[in-house]
Amino acid sequence: MPIPATYDDRPDIGQPSDPTYTPVPWPRTFLSWTGSNGDSIALTGDISGRNSPAGIAITKGPAGLGMPTFDLKVDQLPNMAGGLFRSTRATTRDITIPLIIRGVDRTSLLKMHNRLLRALSPDAGPGWITATEGDGVARHLECYYVSGAEGSETEENASFTWIKMALVLRAMDPYWYSAAERQYDWHLDTGTALPFLSNTTYPGFFPLRISNASFSPGGLVKAANDSSVEAWPTWTVYGPLTSLVLENITTGQAFRLRDNVAVPAGQTLVIDTRPGVKTVQLNDANAWSQMTTDSTLWPLRPGANNLRVTASGVGPTTLIRLHHVPRYLSYAGG
């Protein structure tokens, strides 16, 4: 029996059923590429206008901006139908971006084309594809150029003043990252806070402070991860203190320094839990052996996380800072 082309029940369209509901005005999504050379190039220019018909614009058919592809590990059941699920992981992500570069003359076309090629070159490292939604929220994805700009002089792909190409970019980390860090501080007083620690390698990075927590051995702080993907924090600890314990009560995981390990005043302990990094450093020296054997470099799970920070020998200059960058399943969230 064929699937019916019409249905009696209308699907949920994700907005109030009130007939007086007014649709929200929403600008187009803005996409840009920032090369490893620091050059940021808009990819969603409007080249259809009569006054300014030149520029770079995405044509129909971009792909790979949504959900990443997942690899499922399954054990086949002997002498039975089906299999037994073991694990899953997101794989690398390929993005295809069809572009047209249009110049007002041959010279302007070549200048725009060569500028894009220099920004795409992966020899100096990866670049960033940044998607900004109509509400101004931006997310970025670190990518390497793979193919698409080799050039084709067929009639439908090139002319004297325009070129078409379909760029293929590959992200080793398939998740989209927020353009703003979340930060939580634990300290004794309410004096001047130390400078915000941000990742300056991402162009156009704007830190955002979410909350400020007093240092309280018995108190819990609720840290929010507004994504469906785990977020991996970086901890920066300014002494003095001893017997440091960082706990995620929600997941039952904890990081502990050995009782005889102290972070003196003027020294800094950095605990980086990010995948591919996983370091514990005291004044830039490896301090991995200073944590207890039952310690975990734990992530923030999606949603609310109840955190507890305890330590001994704290003073007015003691500051424990957590900062993390939320990551998402697609350029629009998730």
XYZ file of C-alpha atoms in Angstrom:
334
model
C 0.000 0.000 0.000
C 1.581 3.333 -0.995
C 2.216 6.029 1.590
C -0.636 8.581 1.399
C 0.281 11.954 -0.041
C -2.033 13.840 2.332
C -2.928 13.395 5.979
C -5.950 14.207 8.073
C -3.812 15.350 11.023
C -1.517 18.329 10.571
C 1.991 17.875 11.984
C 3.230 20.024 14.838
C 4.855 23.066 13.241
C 6.665 24.035 16.445
C 4.822 27.250 17.224
C 1.676 28.272 19.154
C -1.639 27.216 17.639
C -3.107 30.601 18.552
C -4.504 32.084 15.301
C -3.310 35.522 16.431
C 0.307 34.326 16.559
C 2.586 36.556 14.500
C 5.564 34.857 12.835
C 8.914 36.133 14.085
C 10.881 38.141 11.500
C 14.136 36.278 10.943
C 17.082 37.420 8.814
C 18.978 34.988 6.619
C 21.771 32.863 8.066
C 25.189 34.462 7.537
C 28.143 32.204 6.702
C 31.819 33.172 6.613
C 35.215 31.513 6.284
C 38.271 32.569 8.298
C 41.498 31.116 6.994
C 44.557 30.176 8.993
C 46.062 33.424 7.659
C 43.450 35.370 9.648
C 41.538 36.615 6.601
C 37.759 36.498 7.129
C 35.648 36.201 3.967
C 31.859 36.435 3.817
C 30.327 33.572 1.834
C 26.702 34.702 1.814
C 26.936 37.919 -0.158
C 23.992 39.061 -2.279
C 25.292 39.313 -5.855
C 21.873 39.558 -7.470
C 21.455 43.294 -6.963
C 21.895 45.690 -9.860
C 23.977 48.176 -7.871
C 26.572 45.674 -6.643
C 26.429 42.465 -8.673
C 29.962 41.401 -7.719
C 31.157 39.315 -4.779
C 31.113 35.783 -3.352
C 27.852 33.965 -2.666
C 26.649 30.483 -1.780
C 24.472 28.927 -4.446
C 21.832 26.254 -3.886
C 22.815 22.969 -2.287
C 25.204 23.375 0.703
C 25.436 20.110 2.646
C 26.866 18.798 5.902
C 25.955 21.716 8.172
C 23.496 19.747 10.303
C 23.852 16.531 12.307
C 27.224 14.753 12.168
C 27.563 11.175 10.976
C 27.833 8.541 13.720
C 29.697 5.240 13.723
C 27.817 2.515 15.617
C 29.735 -0.372 17.177
C 27.676 -3.560 17.160
C 28.412 -7.181 18.084
C 26.582 -9.616 15.842
C 24.655 -12.193 17.862
C 25.642 -15.802 17.105
C 22.819 -18.040 15.911
C 20.322 -15.197 16.402
C 18.906 -12.381 14.333
C 20.291 -8.900 14.795
C 23.112 -7.541 16.904
C 23.992 -6.047 20.289
C 24.714 -2.307 20.479
C 28.078 -1.468 22.090
C 28.932 2.181 21.525
C 28.667 5.131 19.192
C 30.912 7.996 18.202
C 30.643 10.963 15.878
C 32.988 10.704 12.907
C 34.795 13.451 11.021
C 32.479 15.769 9.136
C 32.608 16.836 5.478
C 30.874 20.060 4.449
C 30.108 20.960 0.845
C 29.676 24.655 0.031
C 28.817 25.549 -3.579
C 30.055 29.054 -4.392
C 29.957 31.549 -7.201
C 32.561 34.308 -7.435
C 31.443 37.165 -9.676
C 33.569 40.170 -10.578
C 32.757 43.425 -12.314
C 35.667 42.636 -14.639
C 38.390 40.008 -15.037
C 40.787 41.783 -12.655
C 38.311 41.952 -9.772
C 37.372 38.292 -10.319
C 40.992 37.162 -10.091
C 41.591 39.244 -6.939
C 38.612 37.702 -5.133
C 39.462 34.220 -6.386
C 43.106 34.411 -5.296
C 42.156 35.864 -1.904
C 39.832 32.908 -1.296
C 42.485 30.389 -2.369
C 45.033 31.870 0.059
C 42.513 31.688 2.913
C 41.625 28.078 2.046
C 45.168 26.684 1.903
C 45.514 24.045 4.674
C 49.330 24.130 4.702
C 49.407 26.666 7.535
C 46.653 24.933 9.510
C 42.851 24.788 9.692
C 40.360 27.581 9.204
C 36.943 28.284 10.699
C 33.528 28.178 9.107
C 31.234 30.459 11.131
C 27.432 30.403 10.926
C 25.476 33.301 12.424
C 21.728 32.801 12.743
C 19.108 35.535 12.489
C 19.144 36.062 16.263
C 22.856 36.934 16.139
C 24.014 33.674 17.775
C 27.216 32.450 16.099
C 28.766 28.991 16.073
C 31.981 27.878 14.435
C 33.552 24.701 13.142
C 37.279 24.146 12.627
C 37.885 22.711 9.142
C 40.558 21.885 6.606
C 40.065 22.506 2.904
C 39.930 19.201 0.989
C 38.858 19.866 -2.600
C 36.577 21.786 -4.952
C 38.724 24.746 -5.964
C 40.776 22.879 -8.561
C 38.953 24.747 -11.311
C 36.781 23.705 -14.238
C 36.593 25.717 -17.454
C 33.377 24.134 -18.693
C 30.695 26.511 -19.913
C 28.481 25.980 -16.860
C 31.337 26.460 -14.345
C 33.352 29.434 -15.566
C 33.238 32.578 -17.629
C 35.370 35.683 -18.142
C 33.958 37.416 -15.025
C 32.609 34.558 -12.859
C 33.636 31.150 -11.485
C 31.618 28.386 -9.829
C 33.080 25.849 -7.407
C 31.881 23.365 -4.770
C 34.234 23.510 -1.790
C 34.646 20.419 0.380
C 35.816 21.152 3.941
C 36.614 18.502 6.550
C 36.210 18.952 10.316
C 38.229 16.589 12.530
C 35.977 17.556 15.445
C 32.440 17.294 14.014
C 30.737 19.456 16.650
C 29.930 23.142 16.262
C 31.281 25.389 19.029
C 29.721 28.455 20.585
C 31.428 31.809 19.992
C 31.274 32.543 23.737
C 32.754 30.749 26.739
C 30.831 30.072 29.930
C 32.683 30.880 33.143
C 32.210 30.129 36.847
C 34.429 31.486 39.650
C 34.930 30.305 43.218
C 36.677 32.729 45.623
C 36.555 34.102 49.145
C 35.927 37.783 48.569
C 34.131 39.950 46.018
C 37.147 42.020 45.079
C 38.489 42.582 41.622
C 38.385 39.374 39.610
C 41.359 38.207 37.636
C 41.243 38.700 33.853
C 38.909 36.490 31.865
C 40.729 33.572 30.279
C 39.733 33.119 26.657
C 40.831 31.156 23.642
C 42.434 33.777 21.427
C 43.049 31.327 18.573
C 39.471 31.681 17.362
C 38.997 34.901 15.359
C 36.295 37.217 16.626
C 36.029 35.488 20.001
C 33.719 37.207 22.494
C 33.812 35.840 26.071
C 30.577 35.783 28.024
C 30.459 35.482 31.812
C 27.518 33.471 33.013
C 27.763 33.367 36.813
C 29.974 34.081 39.784
C 30.132 31.671 42.736
C 31.496 32.334 46.200
C 34.035 29.808 47.427
C 32.086 27.626 49.830
C 33.315 24.168 50.895
C 29.795 22.844 51.417
C 27.947 24.744 48.711
C 26.764 23.527 45.339
C 26.823 25.554 42.149
C 24.563 24.692 39.232
C 26.476 24.951 35.966
C 24.411 24.875 32.779
C 25.419 23.173 29.538
C 22.710 24.265 27.084
C 23.536 21.606 24.511
C 22.842 17.945 23.883
C 26.600 17.284 23.646
C 29.098 16.994 26.523
C 31.278 20.044 27.194
C 34.851 19.668 28.438
C 35.970 22.395 30.874
C 39.346 23.932 31.598
C 40.071 24.733 35.254
C 42.504 27.457 36.293
C 43.433 27.471 39.989
C 45.270 30.388 41.635
C 46.845 29.638 45.035
C 47.156 29.387 47.892
C 45.331 26.130 48.592
C 45.783 22.421 49.366
C 43.606 19.281 49.178
C 41.743 20.466 46.098
C 38.657 18.476 45.062
C 36.542 19.343 41.993
C 33.319 17.312 41.943
C 30.470 16.886 39.492
C 27.780 15.698 41.877
C 25.390 15.086 38.980
C 27.614 12.466 37.344
C 29.398 11.241 40.490
C 32.840 12.058 39.067
C 35.644 13.979 40.793
C 39.169 15.308 40.336
C 41.396 15.280 43.444
C 44.898 16.467 44.199
C 46.912 14.447 46.698
C 46.559 15.797 50.236
C 50.202 16.842 50.436
C 50.102 18.799 47.163
C 49.837 22.560 47.555
C 49.342 25.372 45.081
C 51.270 28.255 46.742
C 50.259 31.883 46.453
C 51.395 33.310 43.130
C 51.351 29.938 41.399
C 48.775 28.542 38.960
C 47.389 25.057 38.371
C 45.703 24.435 34.984
C 43.555 21.344 34.414
C 42.540 20.959 30.775
C 40.007 18.163 30.258
C 39.443 18.653 26.509
C 39.747 15.556 24.288
C 43.127 15.463 22.614
C 44.640 17.665 25.345
C 44.058 16.152 28.837
C 46.777 17.929 30.823
C 47.415 18.874 34.453
C 50.097 21.551 34.809
C 51.433 23.451 37.818
C 53.291 26.566 36.694
C 53.637 25.024 33.208
C 55.235 21.848 34.633
C 53.584 18.434 34.259
C 51.624 17.693 37.454
C 49.749 14.620 36.240
C 51.251 12.475 39.005
C 49.934 14.872 41.674
C 46.297 13.788 41.262
C 44.874 10.729 42.996
C 44.452 7.456 41.118
C 40.651 7.636 41.327
C 40.526 11.086 39.690
C 38.642 11.760 36.457
C 39.000 14.641 34.022
C 35.237 14.809 33.775
C 32.956 16.668 31.339
C 29.792 18.661 31.885
C 26.848 16.577 30.776
C 24.038 18.176 28.732
C 21.696 20.220 30.899
C 22.249 21.205 34.533
C 25.312 20.021 36.470
C 25.657 20.384 40.228
C 29.289 21.168 41.022
C 31.132 21.331 44.345
C 34.611 22.736 44.902
C 36.483 22.102 48.180
C 39.988 22.960 49.335
C 42.028 23.750 52.450
C 44.409 26.592 53.204
C 42.620 29.091 50.992
C 43.218 32.825 51.211
C 41.990 36.148 49.788
C 43.886 35.578 46.526
C 42.569 32.047 46.001
C 40.523 31.796 42.828
C 39.213 28.643 41.132
C 37.867 29.257 37.641
C 35.974 26.917 35.334
C 35.429 27.898 31.737
C 34.058 25.851 28.887
C 32.797 26.316 25.349
C 29.438 24.649 24.605
C 29.390 22.527 21.455
C 26.401 21.595 19.319
C 25.187 18.997 16.836
C 24.483 21.508 14.041
C 25.099 25.119 13.061
C 21.631 26.001 14.398
C 22.037 24.227 17.749
C 21.003 20.887 19.129
